[in-house]
mmCIF file of C-alpha atoms and ligand atoms in Angstrom:
data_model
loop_
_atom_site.group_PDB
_atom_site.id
_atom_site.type_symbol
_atom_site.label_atom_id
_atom_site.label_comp_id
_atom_site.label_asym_id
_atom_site.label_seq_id
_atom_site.Cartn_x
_atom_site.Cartn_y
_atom_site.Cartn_z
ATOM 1 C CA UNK A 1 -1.738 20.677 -12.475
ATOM 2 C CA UNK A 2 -3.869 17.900 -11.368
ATOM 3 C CA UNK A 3 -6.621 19.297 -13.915
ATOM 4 C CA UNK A 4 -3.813 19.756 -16.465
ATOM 5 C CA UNK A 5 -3.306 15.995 -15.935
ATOM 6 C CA UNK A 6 -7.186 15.330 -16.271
ATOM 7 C CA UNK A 7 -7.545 17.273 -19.354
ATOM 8 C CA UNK A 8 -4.784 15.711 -21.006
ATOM 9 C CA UNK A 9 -6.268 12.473 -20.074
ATOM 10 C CA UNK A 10 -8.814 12.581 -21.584
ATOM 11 C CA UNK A 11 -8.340 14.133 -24.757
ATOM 12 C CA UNK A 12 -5.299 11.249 -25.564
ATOM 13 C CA UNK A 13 -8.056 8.838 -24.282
ATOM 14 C CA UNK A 14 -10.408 10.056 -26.615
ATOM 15 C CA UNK A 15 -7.811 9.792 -29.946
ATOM 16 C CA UNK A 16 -6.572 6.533 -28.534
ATOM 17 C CA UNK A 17 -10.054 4.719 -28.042
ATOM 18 C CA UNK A 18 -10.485 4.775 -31.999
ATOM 19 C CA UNK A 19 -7.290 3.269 -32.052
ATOM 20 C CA UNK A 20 -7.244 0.725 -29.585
ATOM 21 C CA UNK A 21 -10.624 -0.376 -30.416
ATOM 22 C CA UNK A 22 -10.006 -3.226 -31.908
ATOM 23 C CA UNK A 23 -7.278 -5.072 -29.730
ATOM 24 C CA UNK A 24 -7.711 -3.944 -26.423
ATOM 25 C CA UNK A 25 -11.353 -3.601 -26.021
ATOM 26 C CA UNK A 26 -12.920 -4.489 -22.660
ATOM 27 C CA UNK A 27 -13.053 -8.509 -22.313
ATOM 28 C CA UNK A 28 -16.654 -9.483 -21.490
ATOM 29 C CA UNK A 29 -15.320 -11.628 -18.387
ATOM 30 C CA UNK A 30 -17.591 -10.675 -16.025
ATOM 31 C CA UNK A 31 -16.477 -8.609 -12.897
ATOM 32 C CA UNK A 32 -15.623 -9.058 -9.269
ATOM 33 C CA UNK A 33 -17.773 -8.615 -6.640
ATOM 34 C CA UNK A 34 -16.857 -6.471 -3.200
ATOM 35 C CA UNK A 35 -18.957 -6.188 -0.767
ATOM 36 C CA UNK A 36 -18.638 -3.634 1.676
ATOM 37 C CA UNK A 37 -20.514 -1.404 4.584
ATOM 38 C CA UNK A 38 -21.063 2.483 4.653
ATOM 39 C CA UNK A 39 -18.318 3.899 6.144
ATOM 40 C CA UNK A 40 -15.618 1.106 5.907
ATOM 41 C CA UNK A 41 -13.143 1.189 4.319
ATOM 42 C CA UNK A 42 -12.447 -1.228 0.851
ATOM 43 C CA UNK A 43 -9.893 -2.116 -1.362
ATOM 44 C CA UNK A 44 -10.894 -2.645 -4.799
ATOM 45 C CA UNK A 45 -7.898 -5.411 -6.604
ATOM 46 C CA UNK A 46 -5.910 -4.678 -9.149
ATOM 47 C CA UNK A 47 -2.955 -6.453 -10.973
ATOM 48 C CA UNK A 48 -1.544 -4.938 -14.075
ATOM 49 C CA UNK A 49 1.314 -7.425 -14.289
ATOM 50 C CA UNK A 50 0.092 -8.657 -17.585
ATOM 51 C CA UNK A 51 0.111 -5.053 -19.308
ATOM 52 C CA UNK A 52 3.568 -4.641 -18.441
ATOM 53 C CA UNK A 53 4.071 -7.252 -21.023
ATOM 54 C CA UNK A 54 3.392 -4.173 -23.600
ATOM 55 C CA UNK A 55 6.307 -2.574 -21.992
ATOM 56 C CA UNK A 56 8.632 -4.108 -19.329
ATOM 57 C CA UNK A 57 9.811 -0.896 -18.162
ATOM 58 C CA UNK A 58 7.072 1.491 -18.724
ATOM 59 C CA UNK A 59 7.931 5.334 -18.008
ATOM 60 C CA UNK A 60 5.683 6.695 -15.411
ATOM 61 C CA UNK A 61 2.170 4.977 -16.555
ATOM 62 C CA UNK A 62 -0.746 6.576 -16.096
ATOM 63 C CA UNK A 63 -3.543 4.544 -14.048
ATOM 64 C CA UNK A 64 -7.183 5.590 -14.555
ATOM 65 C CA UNK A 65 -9.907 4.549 -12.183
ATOM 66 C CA UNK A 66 -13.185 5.264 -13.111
ATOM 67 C CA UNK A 67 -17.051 4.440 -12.860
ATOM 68 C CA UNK A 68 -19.798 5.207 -15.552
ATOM 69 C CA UNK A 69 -20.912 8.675 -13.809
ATOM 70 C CA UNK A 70 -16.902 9.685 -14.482
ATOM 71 C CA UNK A 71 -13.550 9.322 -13.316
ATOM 72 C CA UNK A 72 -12.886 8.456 -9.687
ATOM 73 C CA UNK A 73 -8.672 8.574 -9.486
ATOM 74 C CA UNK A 74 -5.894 8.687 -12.046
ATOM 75 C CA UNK A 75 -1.970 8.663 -11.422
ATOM 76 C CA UNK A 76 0.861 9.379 -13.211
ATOM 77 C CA UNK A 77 4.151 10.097 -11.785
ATOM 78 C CA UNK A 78 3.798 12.099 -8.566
ATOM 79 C CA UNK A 79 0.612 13.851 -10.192
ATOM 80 C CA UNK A 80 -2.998 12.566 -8.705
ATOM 81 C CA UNK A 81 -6.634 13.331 -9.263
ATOM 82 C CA UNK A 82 -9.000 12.758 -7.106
ATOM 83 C CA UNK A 83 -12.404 12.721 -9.227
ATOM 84 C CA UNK A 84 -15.737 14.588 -7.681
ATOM 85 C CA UNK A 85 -16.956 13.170 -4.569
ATOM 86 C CA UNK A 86 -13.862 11.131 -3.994
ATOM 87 C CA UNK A 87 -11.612 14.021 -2.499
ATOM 88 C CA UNK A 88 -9.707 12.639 0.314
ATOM 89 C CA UNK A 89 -10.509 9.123 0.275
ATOM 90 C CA UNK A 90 -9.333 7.346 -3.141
ATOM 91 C CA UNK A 91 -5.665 5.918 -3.264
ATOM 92 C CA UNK A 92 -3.441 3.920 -4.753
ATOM 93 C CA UNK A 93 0.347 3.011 -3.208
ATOM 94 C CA UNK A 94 2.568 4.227 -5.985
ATOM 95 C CA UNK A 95 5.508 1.610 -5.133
ATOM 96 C CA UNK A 96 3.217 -1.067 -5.398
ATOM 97 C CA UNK A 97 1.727 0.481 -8.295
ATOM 98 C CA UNK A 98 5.753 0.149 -9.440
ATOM 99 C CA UNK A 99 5.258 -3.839 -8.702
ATOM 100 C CA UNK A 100 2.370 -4.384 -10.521
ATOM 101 C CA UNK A 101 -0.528 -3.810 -7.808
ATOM 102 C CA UNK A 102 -3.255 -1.257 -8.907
ATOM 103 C CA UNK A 103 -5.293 -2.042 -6.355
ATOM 104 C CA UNK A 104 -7.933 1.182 -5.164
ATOM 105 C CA UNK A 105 -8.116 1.812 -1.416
ATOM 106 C CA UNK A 106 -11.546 3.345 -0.927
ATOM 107 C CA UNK A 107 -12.002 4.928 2.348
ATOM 108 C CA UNK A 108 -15.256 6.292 4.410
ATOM 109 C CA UNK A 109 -18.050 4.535 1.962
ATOM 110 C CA UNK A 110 -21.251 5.907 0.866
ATOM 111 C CA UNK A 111 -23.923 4.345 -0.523
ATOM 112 C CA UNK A 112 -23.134 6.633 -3.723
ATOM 113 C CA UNK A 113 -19.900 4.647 -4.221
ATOM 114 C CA UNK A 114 -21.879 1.541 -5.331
ATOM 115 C CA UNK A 115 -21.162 1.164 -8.534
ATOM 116 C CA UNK A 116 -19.146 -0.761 -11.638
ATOM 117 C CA UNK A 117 -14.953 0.447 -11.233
ATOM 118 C CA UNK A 118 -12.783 -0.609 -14.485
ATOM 119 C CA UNK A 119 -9.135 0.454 -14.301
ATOM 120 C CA UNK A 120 -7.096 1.599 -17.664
ATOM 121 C CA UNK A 121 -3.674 2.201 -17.580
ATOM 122 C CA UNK A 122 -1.796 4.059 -20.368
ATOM 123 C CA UNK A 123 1.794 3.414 -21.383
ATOM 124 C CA UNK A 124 4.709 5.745 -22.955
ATOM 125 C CA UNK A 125 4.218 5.144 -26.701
ATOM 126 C CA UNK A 126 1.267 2.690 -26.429
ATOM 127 C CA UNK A 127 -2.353 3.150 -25.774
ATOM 128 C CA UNK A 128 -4.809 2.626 -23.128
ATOM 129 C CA UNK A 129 -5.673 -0.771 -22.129
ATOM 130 C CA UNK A 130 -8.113 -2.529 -19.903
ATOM 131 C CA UNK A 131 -6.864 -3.688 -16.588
ATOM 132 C CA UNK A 132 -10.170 -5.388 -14.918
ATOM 133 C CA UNK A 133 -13.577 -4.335 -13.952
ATOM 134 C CA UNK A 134 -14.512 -4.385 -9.827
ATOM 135 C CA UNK A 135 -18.842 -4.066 -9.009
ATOM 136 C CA UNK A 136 -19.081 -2.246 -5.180
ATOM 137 C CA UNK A 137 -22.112 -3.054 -2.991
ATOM 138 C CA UNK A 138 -22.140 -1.021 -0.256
ATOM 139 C CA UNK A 139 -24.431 -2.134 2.586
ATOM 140 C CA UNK A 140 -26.462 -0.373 5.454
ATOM 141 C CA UNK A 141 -25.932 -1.502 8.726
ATOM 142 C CA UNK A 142 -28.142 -3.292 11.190
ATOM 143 C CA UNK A 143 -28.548 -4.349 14.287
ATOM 144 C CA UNK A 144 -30.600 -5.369 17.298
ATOM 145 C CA UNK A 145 -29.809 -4.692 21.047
ATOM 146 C CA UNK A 146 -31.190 -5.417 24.549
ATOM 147 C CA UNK A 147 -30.833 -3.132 27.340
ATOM 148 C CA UNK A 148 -31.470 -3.402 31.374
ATOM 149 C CA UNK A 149 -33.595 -0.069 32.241
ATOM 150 C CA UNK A 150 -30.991 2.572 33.435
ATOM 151 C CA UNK A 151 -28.365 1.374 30.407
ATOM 152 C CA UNK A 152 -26.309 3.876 28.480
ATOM 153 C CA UNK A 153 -27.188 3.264 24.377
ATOM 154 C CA UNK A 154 -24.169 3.533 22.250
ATOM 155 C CA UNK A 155 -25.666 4.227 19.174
ATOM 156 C CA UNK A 156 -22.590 3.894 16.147
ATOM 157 C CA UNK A 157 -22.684 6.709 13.306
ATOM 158 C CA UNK A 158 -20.400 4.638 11.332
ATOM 159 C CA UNK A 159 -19.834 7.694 9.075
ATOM 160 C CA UNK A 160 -18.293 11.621 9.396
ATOM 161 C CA UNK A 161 -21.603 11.609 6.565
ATOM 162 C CA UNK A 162 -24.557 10.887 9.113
ATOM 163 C CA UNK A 163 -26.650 13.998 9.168
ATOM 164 C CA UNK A 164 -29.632 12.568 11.285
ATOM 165 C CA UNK A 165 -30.802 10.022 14.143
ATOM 166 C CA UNK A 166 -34.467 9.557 14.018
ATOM 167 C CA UNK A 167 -36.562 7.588 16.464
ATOM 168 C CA UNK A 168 -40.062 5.519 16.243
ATOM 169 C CA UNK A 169 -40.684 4.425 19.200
ATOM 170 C CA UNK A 170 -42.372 0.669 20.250
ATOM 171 C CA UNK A 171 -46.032 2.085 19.548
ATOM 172 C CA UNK A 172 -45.292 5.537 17.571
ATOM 173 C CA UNK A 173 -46.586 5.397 14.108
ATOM 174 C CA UNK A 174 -43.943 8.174 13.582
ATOM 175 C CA UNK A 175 -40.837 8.719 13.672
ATOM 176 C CA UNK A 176 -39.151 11.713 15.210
ATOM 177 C CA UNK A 177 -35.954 13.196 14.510
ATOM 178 C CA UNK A 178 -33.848 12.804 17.770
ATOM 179 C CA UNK A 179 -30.005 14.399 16.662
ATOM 180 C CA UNK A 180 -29.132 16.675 13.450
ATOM 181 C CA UNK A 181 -25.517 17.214 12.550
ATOM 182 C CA UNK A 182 -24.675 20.537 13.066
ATOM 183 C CA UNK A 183 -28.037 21.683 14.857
ATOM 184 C CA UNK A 184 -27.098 25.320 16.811
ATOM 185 C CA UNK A 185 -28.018 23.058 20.035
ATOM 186 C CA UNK A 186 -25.204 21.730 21.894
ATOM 187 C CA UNK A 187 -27.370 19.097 24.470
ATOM 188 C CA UNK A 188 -29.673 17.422 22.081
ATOM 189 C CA UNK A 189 -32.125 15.821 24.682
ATOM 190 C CA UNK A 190 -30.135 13.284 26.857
ATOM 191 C CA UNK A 191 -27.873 12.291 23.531
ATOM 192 C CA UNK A 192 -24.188 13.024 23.658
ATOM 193 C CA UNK A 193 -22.173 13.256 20.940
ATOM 194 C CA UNK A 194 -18.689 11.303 20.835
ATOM 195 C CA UNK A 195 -16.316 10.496 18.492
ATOM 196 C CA UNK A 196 -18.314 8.682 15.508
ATOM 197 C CA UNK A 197 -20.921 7.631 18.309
ATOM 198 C CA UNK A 198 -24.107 9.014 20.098
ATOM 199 C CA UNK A 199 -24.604 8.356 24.024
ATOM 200 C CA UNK A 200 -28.168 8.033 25.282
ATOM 201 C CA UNK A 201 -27.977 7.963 29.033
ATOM 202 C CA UNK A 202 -29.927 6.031 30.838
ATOM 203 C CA UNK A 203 -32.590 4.511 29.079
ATOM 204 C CA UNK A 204 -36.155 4.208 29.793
ATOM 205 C CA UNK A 205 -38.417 1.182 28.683
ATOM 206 C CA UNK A 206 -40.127 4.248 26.191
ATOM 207 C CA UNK A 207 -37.029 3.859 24.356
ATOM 208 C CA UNK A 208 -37.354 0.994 22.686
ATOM 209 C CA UNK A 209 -37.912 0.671 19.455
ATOM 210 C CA UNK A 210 -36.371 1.884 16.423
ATOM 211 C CA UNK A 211 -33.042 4.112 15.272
ATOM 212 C CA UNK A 212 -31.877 5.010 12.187
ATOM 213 C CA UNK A 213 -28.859 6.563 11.521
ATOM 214 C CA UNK A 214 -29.746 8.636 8.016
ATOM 215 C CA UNK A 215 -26.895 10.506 5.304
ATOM 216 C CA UNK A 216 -27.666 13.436 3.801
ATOM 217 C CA UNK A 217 -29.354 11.918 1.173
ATOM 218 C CA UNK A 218 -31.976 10.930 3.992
ATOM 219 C CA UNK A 219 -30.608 6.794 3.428
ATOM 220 C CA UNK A 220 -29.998 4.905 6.889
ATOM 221 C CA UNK A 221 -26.868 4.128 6.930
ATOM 222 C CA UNK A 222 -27.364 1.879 10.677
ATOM 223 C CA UNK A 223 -30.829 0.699 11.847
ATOM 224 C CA UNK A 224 -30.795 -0.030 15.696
ATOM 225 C CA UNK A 225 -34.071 -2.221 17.142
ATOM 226 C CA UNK A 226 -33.920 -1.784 20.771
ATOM 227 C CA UNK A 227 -35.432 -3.157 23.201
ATOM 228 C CA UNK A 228 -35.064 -2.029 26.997
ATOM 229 C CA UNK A 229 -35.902 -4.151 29.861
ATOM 230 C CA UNK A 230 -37.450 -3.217 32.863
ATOM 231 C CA UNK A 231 -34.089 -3.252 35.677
ATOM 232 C CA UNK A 232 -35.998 -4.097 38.474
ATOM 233 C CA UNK A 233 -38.875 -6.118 37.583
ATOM 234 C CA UNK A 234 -36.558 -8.227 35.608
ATOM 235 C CA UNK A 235 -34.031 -8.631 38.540
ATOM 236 C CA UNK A 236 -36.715 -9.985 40.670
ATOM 237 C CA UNK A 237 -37.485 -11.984 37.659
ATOM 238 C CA UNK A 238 -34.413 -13.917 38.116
ATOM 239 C CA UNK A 239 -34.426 -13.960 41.870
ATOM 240 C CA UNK A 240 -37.713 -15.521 41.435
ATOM 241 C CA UNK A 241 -36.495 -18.409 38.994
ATOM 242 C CA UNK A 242 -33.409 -19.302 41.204
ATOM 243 C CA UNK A 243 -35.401 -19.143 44.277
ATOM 244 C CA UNK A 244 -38.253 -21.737 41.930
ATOM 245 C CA UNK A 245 -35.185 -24.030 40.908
ATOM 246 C CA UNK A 246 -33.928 -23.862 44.528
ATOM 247 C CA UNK A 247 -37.364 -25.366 45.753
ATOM 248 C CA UNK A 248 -37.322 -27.848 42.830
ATOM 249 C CA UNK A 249 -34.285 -29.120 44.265
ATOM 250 C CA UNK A 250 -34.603 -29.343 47.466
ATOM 251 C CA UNK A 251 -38.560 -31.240 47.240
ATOM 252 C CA UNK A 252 -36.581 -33.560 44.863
ATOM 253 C CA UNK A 253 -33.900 -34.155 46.902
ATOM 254 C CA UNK A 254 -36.476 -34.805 50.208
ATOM 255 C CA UNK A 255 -38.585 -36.588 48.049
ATOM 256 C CA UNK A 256 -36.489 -38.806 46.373
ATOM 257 C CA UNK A 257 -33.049 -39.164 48.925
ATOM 258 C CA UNK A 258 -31.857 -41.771 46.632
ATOM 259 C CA UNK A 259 -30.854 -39.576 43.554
ATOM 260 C CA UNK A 260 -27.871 -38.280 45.916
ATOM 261 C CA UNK A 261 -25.973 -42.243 46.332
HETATM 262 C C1 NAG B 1 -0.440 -10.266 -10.275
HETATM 263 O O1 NAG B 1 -0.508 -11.248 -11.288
HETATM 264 C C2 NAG B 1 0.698 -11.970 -11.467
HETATM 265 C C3 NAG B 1 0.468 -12.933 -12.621
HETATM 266 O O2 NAG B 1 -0.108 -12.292 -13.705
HETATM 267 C C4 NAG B 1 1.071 -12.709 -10.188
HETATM 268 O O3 NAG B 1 2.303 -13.367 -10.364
HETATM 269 C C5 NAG B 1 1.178 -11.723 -9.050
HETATM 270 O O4 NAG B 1 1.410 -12.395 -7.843
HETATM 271 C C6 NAG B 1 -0.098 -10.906 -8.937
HETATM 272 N N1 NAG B 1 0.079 -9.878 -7.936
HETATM 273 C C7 NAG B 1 -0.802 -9.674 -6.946
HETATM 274 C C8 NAG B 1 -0.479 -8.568 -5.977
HETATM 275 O O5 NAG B 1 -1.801 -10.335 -6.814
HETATM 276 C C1 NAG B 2 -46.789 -0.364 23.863
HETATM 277 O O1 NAG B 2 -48.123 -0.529 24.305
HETATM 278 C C2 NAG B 2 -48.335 -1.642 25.168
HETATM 279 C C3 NAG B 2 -49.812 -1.773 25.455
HETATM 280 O O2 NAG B 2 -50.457 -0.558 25.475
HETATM 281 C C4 NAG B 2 -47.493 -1.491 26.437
HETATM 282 O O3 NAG B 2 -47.653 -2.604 27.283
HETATM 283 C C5 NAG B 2 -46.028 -1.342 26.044
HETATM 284 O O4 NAG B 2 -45.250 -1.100 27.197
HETATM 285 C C6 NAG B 2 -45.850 -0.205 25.067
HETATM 286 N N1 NAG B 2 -44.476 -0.196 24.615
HETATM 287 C C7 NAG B 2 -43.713 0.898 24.628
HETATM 288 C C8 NAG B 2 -42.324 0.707 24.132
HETATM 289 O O5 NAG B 2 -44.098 1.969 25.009
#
């Protein structure tokens, strides 16, 4: 059915373009910029208000999304498809669809999402017209973090898409791969796997340095800097400096009584 729909689609699309060519071409205003992070979630706006104009009570319109590599979601009636790559995480609210909101709810981003959305939407007895044109970025994440020697890291995989953690440590010219989705081993090293996150236990001051979170497509999606601090040494540290300032105070205060009245 959905393909039915799809097929459909795009053959009246195709015998409609000729058509429509010369009224309802795309305006050259240019589009709107979102800016989002792998793995959030975005909405993409949409207001089709104006087209309703056409038709003030259109019978079930049918609302294309789509990018330049091919259609992403279309709706009409209770029908949907959900274009390649897109399964699962592309929709639109059908009763504010009803009120004039086409806005696209884009879940669980990947850097293969970037790209330039325009949304059509076809009315009973009229042809397809241009809604508006949205440009996705989609961003990596990063991030830099401090830990006390002994520290759990909590290392984010922002994505159900993150295939592999690798690791270059503080003086390593390489980097090794520390966690792979679905490797046969259950303990990977001291890293526990949690929901969406990655638990290094008790860190060592040979852990600092680098972590990147990588897709399938071997892009990293996070990039942790870490840097671990030696527990002890940097507790005495402290003791040290309140134990100086204590001194400083109290030769201040017997050398010069006077700062007290
Ligand atoms: C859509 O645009 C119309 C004007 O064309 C405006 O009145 C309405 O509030 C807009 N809707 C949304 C959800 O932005
Ligand atoms: C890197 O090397 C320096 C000097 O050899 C050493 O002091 C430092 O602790 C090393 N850092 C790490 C993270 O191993």
């Amino acid at each position: 059915m959905h393909r039915g729909l799809y097929r459909r689609g795009r053959s009246s699309v195709q015998c409609l373009f000729l058509l429509c060519l010369a009224d309802f071409s795309a305006p050259s205003s240019p589009p709107l910029y979102v800016f989002s992070h792998v793995g959030h979630e975005v909405t993409l706006p949409c207001n089709w208000t104006s087209r309703m104009v056409v038709s003030p009570r259109p019978q079930s319109p049918y609302l294309q999304w789509h990018t330049p590599k091919g259609s992403v979601f279309e709706m009409k009636g209770e029908a949907r498809y959900e274009g390649r790559g897109y399964k699962g995480r592309v929709q639109v609210a059908p009763w504010r669809f009803e009120g004039g909101d086409c806005s696209l709810l884009l879940r669980e981003l990947r850097f293969s999402d970037a790209a330039l959305y325009e949304s059509f939407v076809i009315v009973e007895g009229s042809m397809r017209l241009f809604i508006g044109a949205v440009r996705l970025v989609v961003r990596d994440h990063k991030y830099r973090q401090q830990l006390r020697e002994g520290e759990p890291l909590v290392l984010k995989l922002h994505t159900p898409q993150a295939a592999t953690v690798i690791f270059q440590g503080g003086n390593a010219t390489e980097s090794e791969v520390i966690w792979q989705k679905n490797s046969r081993d259950r303990s990977q090293g001291r890293l526990t796997k949690g929901d969406r996150i990655l638990t290094l236990s008790g860190v060592r001051l040979e852990d600092s340095g680098i972590y990147k979170v990588l897709d399938p497509q071997g892009l990293a999606v996070s990039t942790v800097n870490l840097k671990v601090e030696g527990g002890r040494e940097a507790h005495s540290r402290a003791c040290r400096a309140s134990i100086t300032s204590l001194v400083m105070a109290a030769s201040l205060l017997f050398s010069h009584p006077h700062v007290l009245f």
